[in-house]
Every structure is written in structure tokens, then in C-alpha cells.
Amino acid sequence: MSKLSQFRTFGKKIVCVGRNYREHAAELGNPVPSKPILFLKPTSAYISEGQAIKIPQGCNDLNHEVELGVVIGSKAIQVAPEEALNYVGGYALGLDMTARDWQSEAKKQGHPWSLAKGFDTSCPVSAFIEKEKIPDPNNIDLWLKVNGETKQAGNTKDMIFSVEYLVSYASQYFTLEPGDLLLTGTPSGVSKLIPGDIIQAGLGNLISMQFEVDK
Ligand SMILES: O=C(O)/C=C/C(=O)CC(=O)C(=O)O
Ligand SMILES: [Mg+2]
């Protein structure tokens, strides 16, 4: 299967989880949540390797957030945590690109994060990863480098809410459909990007990907 057709197997809605790692919540001065914080990105946010990340016009603080992506394999409506992994079809590595200045302003005003999180190119993703390749999604290393310098290095064992819990929780409110992507939150180390930066990110030694920030 080509990279493109693999990519198309999960081109549907993007459900994102925020503040799912204590250290990331702390680095942005946020309290640890008592339940998952969910937000959505539109499908127009997807890009795959070979496409550039665009800094949206007027954004002065574009940040990277490396995240484990869970690809839904079958329709999930109000599933229990114990059943949730049965609805997972595979995984992907994703970047939750964030216009941090816009998000900070939206937070101050009590406005939604849609522009800060959902602009075009705000969801770079890897190729599809078969489910069997990640036997325990709650214990896998995540890393991200900018121009060769490590910025983020975490492990999903430090997530506040597990993959099972997140799939179950999201399915209480949104019907999860085959091809949907659930981004599970980012570890600490987010930082500002500038035009021409090269981002490399990976899941342990399993998969890596590279994206350039448009010049
Ligand atoms: O509340 C904030 O200041 C920022 C939260 C996020 O951007 C949440 C995430 O997307 C995440 O934790 O991955
Ligand atoms: Mg995020």
C-alpha cells in the first residue's frame, strides 16, 4: 500500500485531547484536569510528509505538539473503557500544531480554540501504523526534534488518561467512526517555530517523520 493510500485510511474527523500530561499542563500554567478536555480539528488540517506546515497569517507563536494518534477501526458509540481497544484500528504519529498566541488570547476572552488549533496544515500525520505494531499504546516513547535539537521526549505511560479511557470518554459524546483520529495530548517541551525549521518526530524506533515549516 502506498503512503498516500495508507494516509487516506484515517482522513476523517480529528478529536484532540488537551492537558493530558502533568508536565505540559504545568509548563503552560494550567491546572491538571479532572476529566479529559476535548476539542476538534477539521479534516482540512491534515497534511502528510512532503507537504509543508504553514504559519497562519498573523500568528506570531506557532508551536509543535507531538502526540500519539489513535485511529478508530469500527464505529464506537458509548463504549466502555474495557471494550475500547476493540474499536481501535491502528495508530499514527500526529502533530497538534498550535498558534499559541491565538490560543492564549482565546483563553483570556473565553473564546473557542478553533482557529488556534484548526488552521490549514495544523495536523501533520505519519503513515498509518498497524495495531499489532503497538501492543501497549499506554507505554510508548514519543520524541520531537527541531533542526536536530530534541525538544520533546515523553512516554504515553505519563498520560493522565489512558487510551482506553479517552476512546471511551470521547465515544460518550461523539460517534467515533472508522478513519477518525484521536490525538491523545502532548508531553512537555513545546516551543516556538520559525520559517524554515525542520521538525523530525517519532514513536520510539517504530516510525519517524519529517516536516518543514514553510519559508
Ligand atoms: O490550555 C492551554 O494553555 C493549552 C492547552 C493545549 O494546547 C492542549 C493540548 O493540545 C495538549 O495538551 O496536547
Ligand atoms: Mg495537543
PDB file of C-alpha atoms and ligand atoms in Angstrom:
ATOM      1  CA  MET A   1       0.000   0.000   0.000  1.00  0.00           C
ATOM      2  CA  SER A   2       1.380   3.431  -0.889  1.00  0.00           C
ATOM      3  CA  LYS A   3       1.944   6.067   1.761  1.00  0.00           C
ATOM      4  CA  LEU A   4      -0.902   8.115   0.319  1.00  0.00           C
ATOM      5  CA  SER A   5      -3.477   5.356   0.385  1.00  0.00           C
ATOM      6  CA  GLN A   6      -2.411   4.459   3.941  1.00  0.00           C
ATOM      7  CA  PHE A   7      -2.899   8.096   4.865  1.00  0.00           C
ATOM      8  CA  ARG A   8      -6.376   8.044   3.416  1.00  0.00           C
ATOM      9  CA  THR A   9      -7.384   5.241   5.732  1.00  0.00           C
ATOM     10  CA  PHE A  10      -7.617   7.802   8.521  1.00  0.00           C
ATOM     11  CA  GLY A  11      -8.623  11.057   6.880  1.00  0.00           C
ATOM     12  CA  LYS A  12     -11.745  11.639   8.950  1.00  0.00           C
ATOM     13  CA  LYS A  13     -12.545  13.810  11.952  1.00  0.00           C
ATOM     14  CA  ILE A  14      -9.807  14.700  14.391  1.00  0.00           C
ATOM     15  CA  VAL A  15     -10.683  14.585  18.084  1.00  0.00           C
ATOM     16  CA  CYS A  16      -7.921  16.067  20.237  1.00  0.00           C
ATOM     17  CA  VAL A  17      -7.215  15.773  23.938  1.00  0.00           C
ATOM     18  CA  GLY A  18      -5.677  18.681  25.837  1.00  0.00           C
ATOM     19  CA  ARG A  19      -3.556  18.791  29.013  1.00  0.00           C
ATOM     20  CA  ASN A  20      -3.167  15.017  29.237  1.00  0.00           C
ATOM     21  CA  TYR A  21       0.384  15.200  30.642  1.00  0.00           C
ATOM     22  CA  ARG A  22       1.054  16.874  34.004  1.00  0.00           C
ATOM     23  CA  GLU A  23       4.337  18.476  32.883  1.00  0.00           C
ATOM     24  CA  HIS A  24       2.742  20.035  29.810  1.00  0.00           C
ATOM     25  CA  ALA A  25      -0.177  21.388  31.841  1.00  0.00           C
ATOM     26  CA  ALA A  26       2.409  22.859  34.244  1.00  0.00           C
ATOM     27  CA  GLU A  27       4.617  24.426  31.549  1.00  0.00           C
ATOM     28  CA  LEU A  28       1.631  26.431  30.312  1.00  0.00           C
ATOM     29  CA  GLY A  29       0.480  27.277  33.848  1.00  0.00           C
ATOM     30  CA  ASN A  30      -2.679  25.162  33.659  1.00  0.00           C
ATOM     31  CA  PRO A  31      -4.272  23.004  36.363  1.00  0.00           C
ATOM     32  CA  VAL A  32      -4.340  19.222  35.910  1.00  0.00           C
ATOM     33  CA  PRO A  33      -7.791  18.352  34.500  1.00  0.00           C
ATOM     34  CA  SER A  34     -10.169  16.065  36.386  1.00  0.00           C
ATOM     35  CA  LYS A  35     -11.713  14.847  33.112  1.00  0.00           C
ATOM     36  CA  PRO A  36     -10.416  14.881  29.519  1.00  0.00           C
ATOM     37  CA  ILE A  37     -10.513  18.204  27.677  1.00  0.00           C
ATOM     38  CA  LEU A  38     -11.644  17.569  24.086  1.00  0.00           C
ATOM     39  CA  PHE A  39     -11.529  19.774  21.012  1.00  0.00           C
ATOM     40  CA  LEU A  40     -11.794  19.159  17.260  1.00  0.00           C
ATOM     41  CA  LYS A  41      -9.747  19.940  14.171  1.00  0.00           C
ATOM     42  CA  PRO A  42     -11.329  19.993  10.693  1.00  0.00           C
ATOM     43  CA  THR A  43     -10.221  17.421   8.107  1.00  0.00           C
ATOM     44  CA  SER A  44      -8.660  20.299   6.116  1.00  0.00           C
ATOM     45  CA  ALA A  45      -5.963  20.385   8.825  1.00  0.00           C
ATOM     46  CA  TYR A  46      -4.359  17.104   7.664  1.00  0.00           C
ATOM     47  CA  ILE A  47      -1.063  17.069   5.828  1.00  0.00           C
ATOM     48  CA  SER A  48       1.279  14.163   5.127  1.00  0.00           C
ATOM     49  CA  GLU A  49       5.061  14.047   4.629  1.00  0.00           C
ATOM     50  CA  GLY A  50       6.212  16.133   1.684  1.00  0.00           C
ATOM     51  CA  GLN A  51       3.761  18.923   2.470  1.00  0.00           C
ATOM     52  CA  ALA A  52       4.916  21.989   4.416  1.00  0.00           C
ATOM     53  CA  ILE A  53       3.478  23.350   7.642  1.00  0.00           C
ATOM     54  CA  LYS A  54       2.226  26.876   7.006  1.00  0.00           C
ATOM     55  CA  ILE A  55       2.364  29.553   9.689  1.00  0.00           C
ATOM     56  CA  PRO A  56      -1.117  31.057   9.503  1.00  0.00           C
ATOM     57  CA  GLN A  57      -1.181  34.718   8.583  1.00  0.00           C
ATOM     58  CA  GLY A  58      -0.926  36.860  11.723  1.00  0.00           C
ATOM     59  CA  CYS A  59       0.320  34.088  14.030  1.00  0.00           C
ATOM     60  CA  ASN A  60       3.492  35.030  15.926  1.00  0.00           C
ATOM     61  CA  ASP A  61       3.945  31.931  18.063  1.00  0.00           C
ATOM     62  CA  LEU A  62       3.421  28.669  16.190  1.00  0.00           C
ATOM     63  CA  ASN A  63       4.185  25.672  18.470  1.00  0.00           C
ATOM     64  CA  HIS A  64       4.715  21.974  17.833  1.00  0.00           C
ATOM     65  CA  GLU A  65       2.952  19.315  19.944  1.00  0.00           C
ATOM     66  CA  VAL A  66       3.909  15.699  19.232  1.00  0.00           C
ATOM     67  CA  GLU A  67       1.143  13.218  20.054  1.00  0.00           C
ATOM     68  CA  LEU A  68       0.182   9.570  19.741  1.00  0.00           C
ATOM     69  CA  GLY A  69      -2.747   9.288  17.341  1.00  0.00           C
ATOM     70  CA  VAL A  70      -5.297   6.514  17.738  1.00  0.00           C
ATOM     71  CA  VAL A  71      -7.060   5.529  14.520  1.00  0.00           C
ATOM     72  CA  ILE A  72     -10.610   4.281  15.017  1.00  0.00           C
ATOM     73  CA  GLY A  73     -11.315   0.976  13.248  1.00  0.00           C
ATOM     74  CA  SER A  74     -15.026   0.486  13.856  1.00  0.00           C
ATOM     75  CA  LYS A  75     -17.998   2.612  14.871  1.00  0.00           C
ATOM     76  CA  ALA A  76     -17.908   3.346  18.606  1.00  0.00           C
ATOM     77  CA  ILE A  77     -20.924   4.750  20.437  1.00  0.00           C
ATOM     78  CA  GLN A  78     -20.770   4.940  24.233  1.00  0.00           C
ATOM     79  CA  VAL A  79     -18.282   2.110  24.610  1.00  0.00           C
ATOM     80  CA  ALA A  80     -16.885   1.064  27.986  1.00  0.00           C
ATOM     81  CA  PRO A  81     -13.164   1.510  28.710  1.00  0.00           C
ATOM     82  CA  GLU A  82     -12.783  -2.285  28.956  1.00  0.00           C
ATOM     83  CA  GLU A  83     -14.069  -2.626  25.361  1.00  0.00           C
ATOM     84  CA  ALA A  84     -12.434   0.471  23.905  1.00  0.00           C
ATOM     85  CA  LEU A  85      -9.316  -1.108  22.393  1.00  0.00           C
ATOM     86  CA  ASN A  86     -11.571  -3.380  20.294  1.00  0.00           C
ATOM     87  CA  TYR A  87     -12.630  -0.253  18.380  1.00  0.00           C
ATOM     88  CA  VAL A  88      -9.056   0.806  17.621  1.00  0.00           C
ATOM     89  CA  GLY A  89      -7.887   0.004  14.094  1.00  0.00           C
ATOM     90  CA  GLY A  90      -4.319   1.254  14.378  1.00  0.00           C
ATOM     91  CA  TYR A  91      -2.202   4.236  15.263  1.00  0.00           C
ATOM     92  CA  ALA A  92      -0.358   7.203  13.769  1.00  0.00           C
ATOM     93  CA  LEU A  93       2.017   9.846  14.933  1.00  0.00           C
ATOM     94  CA  GLY A  94       0.475  13.311  14.810  1.00  0.00           C
ATOM     95  CA  LEU A  95       1.463  16.900  15.425  1.00  0.00           C
ATOM     96  CA  ASP A  96      -1.115  19.144  17.038  1.00  0.00           C
ATOM     97  CA  MET A  97       0.219  22.395  15.566  1.00  0.00           C
ATOM     98  CA  THR A  98      -0.922  25.275  17.725  1.00  0.00           C
ATOM     99  CA  ALA A  99      -0.995  29.045  17.230  1.00  0.00           C
ATOM    100  CA  ARG A 100      -0.146  29.620  20.881  1.00  0.00           C
ATOM    101  CA  ASP A 101      -0.615  33.394  20.775  1.00  0.00           C
ATOM    102  CA  TRP A 102      -4.116  32.948  19.346  1.00  0.00           C
ATOM    103  CA  GLN A 103      -4.897  30.235  21.880  1.00  0.00           C
ATOM    104  CA  SER A 104      -3.747  32.445  24.788  1.00  0.00           C
ATOM    105  CA  GLU A 105      -5.907  35.286  23.530  1.00  0.00           C
ATOM    106  CA  ALA A 106      -8.893  32.950  23.071  1.00  0.00           C
ATOM    107  CA  LYS A 107      -8.424  31.639  26.632  1.00  0.00           C
ATOM    108  CA  LYS A 108      -8.413  35.199  28.007  1.00  0.00           C
ATOM    109  CA  GLN A 109     -11.576  36.062  26.103  1.00  0.00           C
ATOM    110  CA  GLY A 110     -13.318  32.753  26.838  1.00  0.00           C
ATOM    111  CA  HIS A 111     -13.451  32.024  23.107  1.00  0.00           C
ATOM    112  CA  PRO A 112     -13.058  28.638  21.388  1.00  0.00           C
ATOM    113  CA  TRP A 113      -9.667  27.331  20.218  1.00  0.00           C
ATOM    114  CA  SER A 114     -10.837  26.503  16.682  1.00  0.00           C
ATOM    115  CA  LEU A 115      -8.585  28.973  14.847  1.00  0.00           C
ATOM    116  CA  ALA A 116      -5.597  28.367  17.132  1.00  0.00           C
ATOM    117  CA  LYS A 117      -5.775  24.605  16.617  1.00  0.00           C
ATOM    118  CA  GLY A 118      -7.632  24.032  13.358  1.00  0.00           C
ATOM    119  CA  PHE A 119      -5.994  26.162  10.664  1.00  0.00           C
ATOM    120  CA  ASP A 120      -4.863  24.547   7.396  1.00  0.00           C
ATOM    121  CA  THR A 121      -1.800  22.272   7.907  1.00  0.00           C
ATOM    122  CA  SER A 122      -2.339  22.106  11.679  1.00  0.00           C
ATOM    123  CA  CYS A 123      -2.403  18.299  11.696  1.00  0.00           C
ATOM    124  CA  PRO A 124       0.701  16.738  10.099  1.00  0.00           C
ATOM    125  CA  VAL A 125       0.478  12.951  10.377  1.00  0.00           C
ATOM    126  CA  SER A 126       2.653   9.921   9.737  1.00  0.00           C
ATOM    127  CA  ALA A 127       1.699   6.885   7.721  1.00  0.00           C
ATOM    128  CA  PHE A 128      -0.820   4.510   9.287  1.00  0.00           C
ATOM    129  CA  ILE A 129       0.683   2.154  11.889  1.00  0.00           C
ATOM    130  CA  GLU A 130      -0.841  -1.302  12.184  1.00  0.00           C
ATOM    131  CA  LYS A 131      -2.410  -2.032  15.561  1.00  0.00           C
ATOM    132  CA  GLU A 132      -0.202  -5.062  16.206  1.00  0.00           C
ATOM    133  CA  LYS A 133       2.930  -2.904  15.981  1.00  0.00           C
ATOM    134  CA  ILE A 134       1.936  -1.133  19.226  1.00  0.00           C
ATOM    135  CA  PRO A 135       0.910  -3.858  21.669  1.00  0.00           C
ATOM    136  CA  ASP A 136       0.712  -1.362  24.562  1.00  0.00           C
ATOM    137  CA  PRO A 137      -0.298   2.168  23.468  1.00  0.00           C
ATOM    138  CA  ASN A 138      -0.001   3.283  27.095  1.00  0.00           C
ATOM    139  CA  ASN A 139       3.749   2.731  27.080  1.00  0.00           C
ATOM    140  CA  ILE A 140       5.424   4.093  24.004  1.00  0.00           C
ATOM    141  CA  ASP A 141       8.104   6.765  23.628  1.00  0.00           C
ATOM    142  CA  LEU A 142       7.341   9.987  21.762  1.00  0.00           C
ATOM    143  CA  TRP A 143      10.030  12.381  20.604  1.00  0.00           C
ATOM    144  CA  LEU A 144      10.376  15.531  18.543  1.00  0.00           C
ATOM    145  CA  LYS A 145      13.419  17.467  17.342  1.00  0.00           C
ATOM    146  CA  VAL A 146      13.637  20.899  15.738  1.00  0.00           C
ATOM    147  CA  ASN A 147      16.668  21.347  13.481  1.00  0.00           C
ATOM    148  CA  GLY A 148      18.241  18.286  15.139  1.00  0.00           C
ATOM    149  CA  GLU A 149      17.744  19.509  18.728  1.00  0.00           C
ATOM    150  CA  THR A 150      15.487  17.412  20.966  1.00  0.00           C
ATOM    151  CA  LYS A 151      12.558  19.474  22.223  1.00  0.00           C
ATOM    152  CA  GLN A 152      10.076  16.836  23.354  1.00  0.00           C
ATOM    153  CA  ALA A 153      10.821  13.382  24.786  1.00  0.00           C
ATOM    154  CA  GLY A 154       7.998  11.656  26.619  1.00  0.00           C
ATOM    155  CA  ASN A 155       6.199   8.374  27.070  1.00  0.00           C
ATOM    156  CA  THR A 156       2.476   7.676  26.924  1.00  0.00           C
ATOM    157  CA  LYS A 157       2.730   5.985  30.334  1.00  0.00           C
ATOM    158  CA  ASP A 158       2.726   9.536  31.719  1.00  0.00           C
ATOM    159  CA  MET A 159      -0.674  10.341  30.238  1.00  0.00           C
ATOM    160  CA  ILE A 160      -3.245  11.301  32.861  1.00  0.00           C
ATOM    161  CA  PHE A 161      -6.000   9.449  30.972  1.00  0.00           C
ATOM    162  CA  SER A 162      -5.221   6.162  29.182  1.00  0.00           C
ATOM    163  CA  VAL A 163      -6.008   5.404  25.551  1.00  0.00           C
ATOM    164  CA  GLU A 164      -8.880   3.132  26.678  1.00  0.00           C
ATOM    165  CA  TYR A 165     -10.335   5.841  28.875  1.00  0.00           C
ATOM    166  CA  LEU A 166     -10.024   8.501  26.154  1.00  0.00           C
ATOM    167  CA  VAL A 167     -11.706   6.380  23.452  1.00  0.00           C
ATOM    168  CA  SER A 168     -14.486   5.511  25.864  1.00  0.00           C
ATOM    169  CA  TYR A 169     -14.897   9.096  27.066  1.00  0.00           C
ATOM    170  CA  ALA A 170     -14.944  10.618  23.569  1.00  0.00           C
ATOM    171  CA  SER A 171     -17.444   7.962  22.414  1.00  0.00           C
ATOM    172  CA  GLN A 172     -19.931   9.079  25.074  1.00  0.00           C
ATOM    173  CA  TYR A 173     -20.360  12.357  23.159  1.00  0.00           C
ATOM    174  CA  PHE A 174     -19.164  11.852  19.574  1.00  0.00           C
ATOM    175  CA  THR A 175     -19.883   8.785  17.483  1.00  0.00           C
ATOM    176  CA  LEU A 176     -16.384   7.624  16.603  1.00  0.00           C
ATOM    177  CA  GLU A 177     -16.233   6.346  13.043  1.00  0.00           C
ATOM    178  CA  PRO A 178     -13.701   4.256  11.138  1.00  0.00           C
ATOM    179  CA  GLY A 179     -10.900   6.555   9.997  1.00  0.00           C
ATOM    180  CA  ASP A 180     -11.327   9.095  12.803  1.00  0.00           C
ATOM    181  CA  LEU A 181      -8.125  10.142  14.543  1.00  0.00           C
ATOM    182  CA  LEU A 182      -7.875  10.721  18.284  1.00  0.00           C
ATOM    183  CA  LEU A 183      -4.816  12.786  19.253  1.00  0.00           C
ATOM    184  CA  THR A 184      -4.007  11.925  22.851  1.00  0.00           C
ATOM    185  CA  GLY A 185      -2.213  15.056  24.084  1.00  0.00           C
ATOM    186  CA  THR A 186       1.353  16.224  24.171  1.00  0.00           C
ATOM    187  CA  PRO A 187       4.179  15.845  26.666  1.00  0.00           C
ATOM    188  CA  SER A 188       6.174  18.900  27.782  1.00  0.00           C
ATOM    189  CA  GLY A 189       8.713  20.777  25.660  1.00  0.00           C
ATOM    190  CA  VAL A 190       6.513  22.667  23.220  1.00  0.00           C
ATOM    191  CA  SER A 191       8.346  25.572  21.587  1.00  0.00           C
ATOM    192  CA  LYS A 192       8.095  28.315  19.019  1.00  0.00           C
ATOM    193  CA  LEU A 193       8.826  27.558  15.361  1.00  0.00           C
ATOM    194  CA  ILE A 194      10.071  29.894  12.655  1.00  0.00           C
ATOM    195  CA  PRO A 195      10.023  29.636   8.844  1.00  0.00           C
ATOM    196  CA  GLY A 196      12.456  27.032   7.533  1.00  0.00           C
ATOM    197  CA  ASP A 197      12.569  24.955  10.743  1.00  0.00           C
ATOM    198  CA  ILE A 198      12.779  21.224  10.187  1.00  0.00           C
ATOM    199  CA  ILE A 199      10.708  19.087  12.531  1.00  0.00           C
ATOM    200  CA  GLN A 200      11.514  15.413  12.977  1.00  0.00           C
ATOM    201  CA  ALA A 201       9.308  13.331  15.221  1.00  0.00           C
ATOM    202  CA  GLY A 202       8.883   9.681  16.068  1.00  0.00           C
ATOM    203  CA  LEU A 203       7.367   6.939  18.151  1.00  0.00           C
ATOM    204  CA  GLY A 204      10.383   5.180  19.665  1.00  0.00           C
ATOM    205  CA  ASN A 205      12.193   3.434  16.818  1.00  0.00           C
ATOM    206  CA  LEU A 206       8.913   2.358  15.234  1.00  0.00           C
ATOM    207  CA  ILE A 207       8.251   5.276  12.960  1.00  0.00           C
ATOM    208  CA  SER A 208       9.598   8.737  12.240  1.00  0.00           C
ATOM    209  CA  MET A 209       8.523  11.599  10.029  1.00  0.00           C
ATOM    210  CA  GLN A 210       9.820  14.993   8.921  1.00  0.00           C
ATOM    211  CA  PHE A 211       8.063  18.266   8.118  1.00  0.00           C
ATOM    212  CA  GLU A 212       9.381  21.671   7.159  1.00  0.00           C
ATOM    213  CA  VAL A 213       7.863  24.933   8.306  1.00  0.00           C
ATOM    214  CA  ASP A 214       7.148  26.903   5.135  1.00  0.00           C
ATOM    215  CA  LYS A 215       9.698  29.650   4.384  1.00  0.00           C
TER     216      LYS A 215
HETATM  217  O1  LIG B   1      -4.541  25.315  27.906  1.00  0.00           O
HETATM  218  C1  LIG B   1      -3.538  25.595  27.288  1.00  0.00           C
HETATM  219  O2  LIG B   1      -2.914  26.612  27.514  1.00  0.00           O
HETATM  220  C2  LIG B   1      -3.048  24.746  26.212  1.00  0.00           C
HETATM  221  C3  LIG B   1      -3.559  23.551  26.024  1.00  0.00           C
HETATM  222  C4  LIG B   1      -3.272  22.765  24.851  1.00  0.00           C
HETATM  223  O3  LIG B   1      -2.801  23.241  23.825  1.00  0.00           O
HETATM  224  C5  LIG B   1      -3.681  21.385  24.979  1.00  0.00           C
HETATM  225  C6  LIG B   1      -3.137  20.410  24.046  1.00  0.00           C
HETATM  226  O4  LIG B   1      -3.391  20.439  22.866  1.00  0.00           O
HETATM  227  C7  LIG B   1      -2.324  19.309  24.585  1.00  0.00           C
HETATM  228  O5  LIG B   1      -2.114  19.247  25.798  1.00  0.00           O
HETATM  229  O6  LIG B   1      -1.873  18.492  23.784  1.00  0.00           O
HETATM  230 MG    MG B   2      -2.257  18.968  21.774  1.00  0.00          MG
END
